[in-house]
Short mmCIF file of C-alpha atoms in Angstrom, two decimals:
data_model
loop_
_atom_site.label_atom_id
_atom_site.label_comp_id
_atom_site.label_asym_id
_atom_site.label_seq_id
_atom_site.Cartn_x
_atom_site.Cartn_y
_atom_site.Cartn_z
CA UNK I 211 0.01 0.00 -0.02
CA UNK I 212 1.50 3.37 -1.00
CA UNK I 213 1.56 6.29 1.36
CA UNK I 214 1.71 9.90 0.20
CA UNK I 215 4.48 12.31 1.43
CA UNK I 216 1.84 14.48 3.23
CA UNK I 217 0.54 11.47 5.15
CA UNK I 218 4.07 10.50 6.18
CA UNK I 219 4.60 13.92 7.68
CA UNK I 220 1.41 14.04 9.82
CA UNK I 221 1.66 14.47 13.63
CA UNK I 222 0.49 10.90 14.13
CA UNK I 223 3.30 9.56 11.92
CA UNK I 224 5.75 11.80 13.82
CA UNK I 225 4.64 10.31 17.10
CA UNK I 226 4.85 6.82 15.72
CA UNK I 227 8.40 7.46 14.52
CA UNK I 228 9.37 8.96 17.90
CA UNK I 229 8.06 5.82 19.70
CA UNK I 230 9.89 3.45 17.31
CA UNK I 231 13.17 5.37 17.60
CA UNK I 232 12.76 5.30 21.41
CA UNK I 233 12.22 1.55 21.53
CA UNK I 234 15.11 0.78 19.22
CA UNK I 235 17.45 3.21 21.03
CA UNK I 236 16.70 1.55 24.35
CA UNK I 237 17.84 -1.78 22.82
CA UNK I 238 20.99 -0.20 21.42
CA UNK I 239 21.65 1.49 24.74
CA UNK I 240 21.76 -1.95 26.41
CA UNK I 241 23.97 -3.30 23.64
CA UNK I 242 26.73 -0.86 24.68
CA UNK I 243 25.79 -0.87 28.40
CA UNK I 244 26.56 -4.53 28.65
CA UNK I 245 29.90 -4.28 26.86
CA UNK I 246 31.16 -2.00 29.64
CA UNK I 247 29.38 -3.43 32.66
CA UNK I 248 32.19 -5.80 33.78
CA UNK I 249 35.49 -4.06 32.97
CA UNK I 250 35.24 -1.53 35.86
CA UNK I 251 34.99 -4.52 38.24
CA UNK I 252 38.16 -6.25 36.89
CA UNK I 253 40.44 -5.33 39.83
CA UNK I 254 37.90 -6.99 42.17
CA UNK I 255 37.05 -9.88 39.86
CA UNK I 256 40.70 -10.78 39.57
CA UNK I 257 40.66 -11.62 43.28
CA UNK I 258 37.17 -13.14 43.23
CA UNK I 259 38.03 -15.64 40.45
CA UNK I 260 41.72 -15.89 41.40
CA UNK I 261 42.80 -15.28 37.80
CA UNK I 262 45.07 -12.88 35.93
CA UNK I 263 43.98 -9.79 34.04
CA UNK I 264 44.86 -11.74 30.90
CA UNK I 265 42.34 -14.42 31.77
CA UNK I 266 39.75 -11.72 32.45
CA UNK I 267 40.65 -10.28 29.05
CA UNK I 268 39.90 -13.66 27.52
CA UNK I 269 36.28 -13.29 28.69
CA UNK I 270 35.98 -10.06 26.73
CA UNK I 271 37.63 -11.79 23.73
CA UNK I 272 35.05 -14.58 24.02
CA UNK I 273 32.30 -11.95 23.84
CA UNK I 274 33.86 -10.14 20.92
CA UNK I 275 34.79 -13.13 18.83
CA UNK I 276 31.33 -14.74 19.29
CA UNK I 277 29.61 -11.51 18.29
CA UNK I 278 31.90 -11.11 15.25
CA UNK I 279 31.28 -14.67 14.05
CA UNK I 280 27.53 -14.59 14.43
CA UNK I 281 26.55 -11.09 13.44
CA UNK I 282 26.39 -11.73 9.72
CA UNK I 283 24.47 -15.01 10.10
CA UNK I 284 22.10 -13.20 12.50
CA UNK I 285 21.45 -10.73 9.62
CA UNK I 286 20.31 -13.62 7.43
CA UNK I 287 18.03 -14.82 10.25
CA UNK I 288 16.53 -11.34 10.68
CA UNK I 289 15.70 -11.08 7.02
CA UNK I 290 14.21 -14.64 7.01
CA UNK I 291 12.05 -14.55 10.15
CA UNK I 292 11.77 -10.86 10.96
CA UNK I 293 13.63 -8.48 13.31
CA UNK I 294 11.07 -8.12 16.13
CA UNK I 295 11.37 -11.56 17.70
CA UNK I 296 15.10 -11.69 17.12
CA UNK I 297 15.75 -8.34 18.80
CA UNK I 298 13.55 -9.07 21.85
CA UNK I 299 15.03 -12.55 22.21
CA UNK I 300 18.60 -11.18 21.97
CA UNK I 301 18.01 -8.52 24.59
CA UNK I 302 16.40 -11.04 26.94
CA UNK I 303 19.28 -13.53 26.40
CA UNK I 304 21.85 -10.89 27.20
CA UNK I 305 20.07 -9.93 30.33
CA UNK I 306 19.94 -13.65 31.39
CA UNK I 307 23.65 -14.00 30.60
CA UNK I 308 24.55 -11.25 33.05
CA UNK I 309 22.21 -12.62 35.72
CA UNK I 310 24.14 -15.94 35.28
CA UNK I 311 27.49 -14.12 35.73
CA UNK I 312 26.23 -12.31 38.84
CA UNK I 313 24.58 -15.38 40.42
CA UNK I 314 27.46 -17.81 39.88
CA UNK I 315 30.83 -16.37 40.98
CA UNK I 316 32.96 -18.89 39.09
CA UNK I 317 35.30 -18.24 36.23
CA UNK I 318 33.63 -20.91 34.04
CA UNK I 319 30.35 -19.20 34.56
CA UNK I 320 31.95 -15.87 33.46
CA UNK I 321 33.28 -17.40 30.22
CA UNK I 322 29.91 -19.15 29.58
CA UNK I 323 27.94 -15.97 30.33
CA UNK I 324 30.17 -13.91 28.00
CA UNK I 325 29.76 -16.39 25.22
CA UNK I 326 25.97 -16.14 25.55
CA UNK I 327 26.19 -12.30 25.80
CA UNK I 328 28.35 -12.14 22.65
CA UNK I 329 25.80 -14.23 20.75
CA UNK I 330 22.98 -11.99 22.00
CA UNK I 331 24.89 -8.85 21.15
CA UNK I 332 25.13 -9.93 17.56
CA UNK I 333 21.37 -9.26 17.02
CA UNK I 334 21.38 -5.53 17.54
CA UNK I 335 22.75 -3.97 14.43
CA UNK I 336 20.94 -6.21 11.89
CA UNK I 337 17.67 -6.10 13.86
CA UNK I 338 17.82 -2.40 14.75
CA UNK I 339 18.58 -1.18 11.27
CA UNK I 340 16.01 -3.52 9.68
CA UNK I 341 13.26 -2.16 11.95
CA UNK I 342 14.31 1.51 11.49
CA UNK I 343 14.47 1.07 7.71
CA UNK I 344 10.96 -0.36 7.63
CA UNK I 345 9.28 1.78 10.29
CA UNK I 346 10.64 5.33 9.92
CA UNK I 347 9.63 8.03 7.45
CA UNK I 348 12.65 8.33 5.06
CA UNK I 349 12.65 12.10 5.57
CA UNK I 350 13.64 11.49 9.22
CA UNK I 351 15.97 8.52 8.65
CA UNK I 352 19.22 10.42 9.19
CA UNK I 353 17.99 11.71 12.57
CA UNK I 354 16.72 8.24 13.50
CA UNK I 355 20.16 6.73 12.75
CA UNK I 356 21.86 9.51 14.74
CA UNK I 357 19.67 9.06 17.83
CA UNK I 358 20.19 5.32 17.59
CA UNK I 359 23.99 5.73 17.49
CA UNK I 360 23.94 8.35 20.33
CA UNK I 361 21.97 5.90 22.52
CA UNK I 362 24.94 3.54 22.27
CA UNK I 363 27.31 6.30 23.35
CA UNK I 364 25.00 6.93 26.34
CA UNK I 365 25.17 3.24 27.26
CA UNK I 366 28.98 3.38 27.20
CA UNK I 367 28.94 6.40 29.54
CA UNK I 368 26.38 5.13 32.01
CA UNK I 369 27.50 1.54 32.47
CA UNK I 370 30.72 2.16 34.51
CA UNK I 371 29.02 4.66 36.87
CA UNK I 372 26.00 2.40 37.32
CA UNK I 373 27.88 -0.81 38.13
CA UNK I 374 30.18 0.92 40.54
CA UNK I 375 27.30 2.57 42.36
CA UNK I 376 25.45 -0.71 42.55
CA UNK I 377 28.61 -2.48 43.79
CA UNK I 378 28.94 0.03 46.60
CA UNK I 379 25.28 -0.46 47.47
CA UNK I 380 24.71 -4.21 47.31
CA UNK I 381 27.92 -5.78 46.20
CA UNK I 382 29.26 -6.69 42.73
CA UNK I 383 27.09 -9.81 42.36
CA UNK I 384 23.87 -8.01 43.15
CA UNK I 385 24.90 -5.16 40.85
CA UNK I 386 25.57 -7.42 37.87
CA UNK I 387 22.26 -9.26 38.51
CA UNK I 388 20.33 -6.00 38.56
CA UNK I 389 22.08 -4.98 35.37
CA UNK I 390 20.72 -8.24 33.81
CA UNK I 391 17.30 -7.73 35.18
CA UNK I 392 17.16 -4.25 33.56
CA UNK I 393 17.77 -5.96 30.25
CA UNK I 394 14.87 -8.36 30.80
CA UNK I 395 12.56 -5.44 31.71
CA UNK I 396 13.59 -3.63 28.55
CA UNK I 397 12.93 -6.77 26.45
CA UNK I 398 9.45 -7.03 28.12
CA UNK I 399 8.72 -3.35 27.26
CA UNK I 400 9.76 -3.97 23.64
CA UNK I 401 7.54 -7.05 23.58
CA UNK I 402 4.49 -5.03 24.81
CA UNK I 403 5.08 -2.47 22.05
CA UNK I 404 6.21 -4.83 19.30
CA UNK I 405 3.25 -3.94 17.06
CA UNK I 406 4.94 -0.57 16.41
CA UNK I 407 7.99 -2.26 14.97
CA UNK I 408 7.69 -3.02 11.27
CA UNK I 409 10.01 -5.50 9.64
CA UNK I 410 12.07 -5.15 6.47
CA UNK I 411 11.74 -8.73 5.26
CA UNK I 412 12.25 -9.81 1.63
CA UNK I 413 9.16 -9.36 -0.59
CA UNK I 414 10.30 -12.30 -2.73
CA UNK I 415 10.72 -15.44 -0.56
CA UNK I 416 13.35 -17.83 -1.91
CA UNK I 417 12.20 -21.17 -3.30
CA UNK I 418 14.86 -22.99 -1.25
CA UNK I 419 17.29 -22.48 1.55
CA UNK I 420 20.29 -22.89 -0.75
CA UNK I 421 18.93 -20.28 -3.16
CA UNK I 422 18.52 -17.78 -0.30
CA UNK I 423 22.02 -18.34 0.87
CA UNK I 424 23.47 -18.08 -2.61
CA UNK I 425 21.70 -14.84 -3.38
CA UNK I 426 22.65 -13.44 0.04
CA UNK I 427 26.28 -14.31 -0.29
CA UNK I 428 26.40 -12.83 -3.77
CA UNK I 429 25.07 -9.58 -2.27
CA UNK I 430 27.44 -9.56 0.62
CA UNK I 431 30.42 -10.11 -1.59
CA UNK I 432 29.43 -7.38 -4.03
CA UNK I 433 31.84 -4.42 -4.26
CA UNK I 434 29.60 -1.79 -2.64
CA UNK I 435 28.86 -3.93 0.37
CA UNK I 436 32.53 -4.93 0.76
CA UNK I 437 33.39 -1.28 0.63
CA UNK I 438 30.86 -0.76 3.42
CA UNK I 439 32.63 -3.50 5.38
CA UNK I 440 36.01 -1.83 4.94
CA UNK I 441 34.41 1.48 5.81
CA UNK I 442 33.52 0.09 9.25
CA UNK I 443 37.00 -1.48 9.62
CA UNK I 444 38.61 1.91 9.00
CA UNK I 445 36.45 3.65 11.56
CA UNK I 446 37.19 1.03 14.13
CA UNK I 447 40.94 1.18 13.49
CA UNK I 448 41.06 4.96 13.77
CA UNK I 449 38.92 5.12 16.90
CA UNK I 450 40.49 2.02 18.42
CA UNK I 451 43.96 3.49 18.20
CA UNK I 452 42.95 6.72 19.89
CA UNK I 453 40.67 5.18 22.61
CA UNK I 454 43.18 2.52 23.51
CA UNK I 455 46.57 4.17 23.26
CA UNK I 456 46.41 7.99 22.82
CA UNK I 457 46.72 8.52 26.55
CA UNK I 458 49.85 6.41 26.75
CA UNK I 459 51.22 8.04 23.58
CA UNK I 460 50.66 11.58 24.79
CA UNK I 461 52.11 10.70 28.15
CA UNK I 462 55.36 9.56 26.48
CA UNK I 463 55.52 12.28 23.81
CA UNK I 464 54.89 15.31 26.04
CA UNK I 465 55.77 13.98 29.55
CA UNK I 466 52.33 15.05 30.70
CA UNK I 467 50.48 13.21 33.53
CA UNK I 468 48.04 10.42 32.65
CA UNK I 469 45.19 12.53 34.00
CA UNK I 470 46.09 15.38 31.66
CA UNK I 471 46.36 13.00 28.72
CA UNK I 472 42.94 11.57 29.77
CA UNK I 473 41.37 15.03 29.55
CA UNK I 474 42.62 15.30 25.90
CA UNK I 475 41.04 11.91 25.16
CA UNK I 476 37.88 13.04 26.88
CA UNK I 477 37.65 15.94 24.43
CA UNK I 478 37.42 13.38 21.64
CA UNK I 479 34.95 11.14 23.46
CA UNK I 480 32.57 13.95 24.51
CA UNK I 481 32.62 15.70 21.13
CA UNK I 482 31.71 12.48 19.28
CA UNK I 483 28.07 12.14 20.44
CA UNK I 484 27.52 15.84 19.71
CA UNK I 485 28.74 15.19 16.14
CA UNK I 486 26.38 12.21 15.91
CA UNK I 487 23.29 14.38 16.60
CA UNK I 488 24.43 17.20 14.29
CA UNK I 489 25.22 14.59 11.67
CA UNK I 490 21.65 13.19 11.82
CA UNK I 491 20.24 16.59 11.15
CA UNK I 492 22.67 17.06 8.24
CA UNK I 493 22.03 13.62 6.72
CA UNK I 494 18.34 14.40 6.33
CA UNK I 495 19.21 17.54 4.32
CA UNK I 496 21.81 16.41 1.86
CA UNK I 497 21.93 13.81 -0.90
CA UNK I 498 25.73 13.36 -1.26
CA UNK I 499 26.32 11.52 2.01
CA UNK I 500 29.58 10.25 0.53
CA UNK I 501 31.00 13.80 0.23
CA UNK I 502 29.92 14.62 3.77
CA UNK I 503 31.66 11.50 5.11
CA UNK I 504 34.75 12.00 2.95
CA UNK I 505 35.11 15.59 4.11
CA UNK I 506 34.88 14.52 7.72
CA UNK I 507 37.57 11.82 7.21
CA UNK I 508 39.84 14.51 5.64
CA UNK I 509 39.40 16.58 8.83
CA UNK I 510 39.93 13.60 11.08
CA UNK I 511 43.08 12.57 9.22
CA UNK I 512 44.54 16.05 9.12
CA UNK I 513 43.81 16.65 12.76
CA UNK I 514 45.59 13.47 13.88
CA UNK I 515 48.49 13.87 11.48
CA UNK I 516 49.01 17.38 12.85
CA UNK I 517 49.48 15.81 16.27
CA UNK I 518 51.92 13.29 14.82
CA UNK I 519 53.97 15.82 12.83
CA UNK I 520 53.96 19.01 14.84
CA UNK I 521 55.05 19.83 18.41
CA UNK I 522 51.90 21.41 19.79
CA UNK I 523 50.75 22.70 23.21
CA UNK I 524 48.42 20.33 25.04
CA UNK I 525 45.39 22.64 24.82
CA UNK I 526 45.69 22.81 21.03
CA UNK I 527 45.98 19.03 20.90
CA UNK I 528 42.76 18.86 22.90
CA UNK I 529 41.06 21.07 20.34
CA UNK I 530 42.26 18.86 17.49
CA UNK I 531 41.04 15.79 19.37
CA UNK I 532 37.66 17.42 19.88
CA UNK I 533 37.48 18.24 16.18
CA UNK I 534 38.35 14.66 15.29
CA UNK I 535 35.76 13.37 17.75
CA UNK I 536 33.03 15.68 16.42
CA UNK I 537 33.79 14.68 12.80
CA UNK I 538 33.86 10.98 13.81
CA UNK I 539 30.41 11.31 15.22
CA UNK I 540 29.11 13.35 12.39
CA UNK I 541 30.17 10.59 9.88
CA UNK I 542 27.93 8.00 11.52
CA UNK I 543 24.47 8.96 10.17
CA UNK I 544 25.87 9.54 6.65
CA UNK I 545 27.64 6.18 6.90
CA UNK I 546 24.33 4.52 7.65
CA UNK I 547 22.53 6.35 4.88
CA UNK I 548 25.24 5.23 2.42
CA UNK I 549 24.82 1.60 3.39
CA UNK I 550 21.03 1.96 3.20
CA UNK I 551 21.29 3.23 -0.40
CA UNK I 552 23.17 0.16 -1.60
CA UNK I 553 20.86 -2.26 0.26
CA UNK I 554 18.09 -3.94 -1.75
CA UNK I 555 14.55 -4.18 -0.16
CA UNK I 556 14.27 -6.95 2.34
CA UNK I 557 18.05 -7.34 2.71
CA UNK I 558 18.70 -4.80 5.50
CA UNK I 559 19.40 -7.28 8.25
CA UNK I 560 22.05 -9.28 6.44
CA UNK I 561 23.72 -6.27 4.86
CA UNK I 562 23.95 -4.20 8.14
CA UNK I 563 24.95 -7.35 10.07
CA UNK I 564 27.72 -8.01 7.55
CA UNK I 565 29.20 -4.51 7.37
CA UNK I 566 28.97 -4.03 11.13
CA UNK I 567 31.27 -6.99 11.51
CA UNK I 568 33.88 -4.57 10.22
CA UNK I 569 33.69 -2.90 13.67
CA UNK I 570 34.52 -6.29 15.28
CA UNK I 571 37.38 -6.89 12.87
CA UNK I 572 38.89 -3.41 13.45
CA UNK I 573 38.35 -3.76 17.18
CA UNK I 574 40.32 -7.04 17.21
CA UNK I 575 43.18 -5.63 15.06
CA UNK I 576 43.56 -2.19 16.70
CA UNK I 577 44.68 -3.17 20.17
CA UNK I 578 47.32 -5.58 18.86
CA UNK I 579 48.58 -3.18 16.16
CA UNK I 580 48.77 -0.08 18.28
CA UNK I 581 50.01 -2.01 21.27
CA UNK I 582 52.87 -3.28 19.14
CA UNK I 583 53.61 0.29 18.01
CA UNK I 584 53.83 1.42 21.67
CA UNK I 585 56.05 -1.53 22.53
CA UNK I 586 58.51 -0.34 19.90
CA UNK I 587 58.82 3.01 21.61
CA UNK I 588 57.18 4.95 18.73
CA UNK I 589 54.22 6.89 20.25
CA UNK I 590 54.08 9.27 17.29
CA UNK I 591 53.14 6.36 15.05
CA UNK I 592 49.85 5.93 17.01
CA UNK I 593 48.69 9.31 15.57
CA UNK I 594 50.30 8.55 12.21
CA UNK I 595 48.45 5.25 12.07
CA UNK I 596 45.06 6.57 13.21
CA UNK I 597 45.31 9.50 10.82
CA UNK I 598 46.27 7.43 7.83
CA UNK I 599 43.49 4.90 8.46
CA UNK I 600 41.05 7.75 8.44
CA UNK I 601 42.38 9.08 5.11
CA UNK I 602 42.35 5.60 3.53
CA UNK I 603 38.74 5.12 4.58
CA UNK I 604 37.84 8.04 2.19
CA UNK I 605 38.17 5.69 -0.82
CA UNK I 606 35.61 3.23 0.62
CA UNK I 607 33.16 6.14 1.26
CA UNK I 608 33.39 7.50 -2.23
CA UNK I 609 33.09 4.12 -3.88
CA UNK I 610 30.04 3.16 -1.75
CA UNK I 611 28.46 6.50 -2.72
CA UNK I 612 29.22 6.01 -6.38
CA UNK I 613 27.67 2.57 -6.38
CA UNK I 614 24.67 3.79 -4.50
CA UNK I 615 23.98 6.54 -7.10
CA UNK I 616 24.49 4.02 -9.90
CA UNK I 617 21.92 1.61 -8.34
CA UNK I 618 19.43 4.45 -7.87
CA UNK I 619 19.77 5.46 -11.54
CA UNK I 620 19.24 1.87 -12.74
CA UNK I 621 16.07 1.46 -10.67
CA UNK I 622 14.49 4.63 -11.83
#
């Protein structure tokens, strides 16, 4: 059934869109909330489990690797059976995983719980984007994507404060259990409002399972989707280098205290969600999302290369970090709009699930690569590397945009 533009912009449709964005943003909030729920407890958990920090790190690796391996297959499942049930089940499963971790203070339970949580975490990107794509007025899609992304940043920020406050109140186990229960309550809320969540499923069901997989793999291995994957890898490598090692690099380069270097990194981290919200407004008002993203990557690259090449006062470095963070955030909605343009109808889950795996790939590579750079006593190379990765990502953006315009021309 076709809907006119005037109908799409009615107050009732605006209210509907706001409710859908709110529901999906709550789910995405918990996706990030759970990723940072346990790390603040590591000094305590090291004693509780009688293990090393390396062994605690293995629990995070179990989460990350499981999520990376299952995110693309989860996208196929979303497109086959619909995103609503998958999203609600994933959120409930992740809540149960953390209840398990809190209730059973054993290292094996930690590993098992993190494996379950990693599997559950794989549902969010394919399911969220599938629902947003099917439910939201296209004129508001950029803002919908930006609020969705910003909710993840909010989850990152709130998780450490929440778990430390809960630990001080009722102990670490009770705090983790409450964190898990919150996820179950959120899943219940989504279930009660599931009728609002439309699903972007394929309008042409495949005749056989093998046919579906063949068509799906052909799509995922197409050049524009592969460019989208590399796009996400580049973003993760740039951000991972800064988040993980910029404090140590600045400390060695400028002999500043760790707290002073941390303030510089905070400039990047706080500017990023502001950029996300501005980027959503901009994405709804431009057509050339590739040029927006490419321009931002130029600014990110030049900001970081300036830190690598020049000897600058710390306040100016903080300004450059804030600029890089703002531009990194502003890229996100245009990034999502670019991927949306190269995604055929009914394929949103698998495409967004596949390209989002690039985040996992970059997040696995970045700590090892930049850690090796620091071990070689070359802190400037942290900024060289992050800046060059940003500049290299420009090519993936422009190619994705070119392919998207070509597909739009062919279908009109």
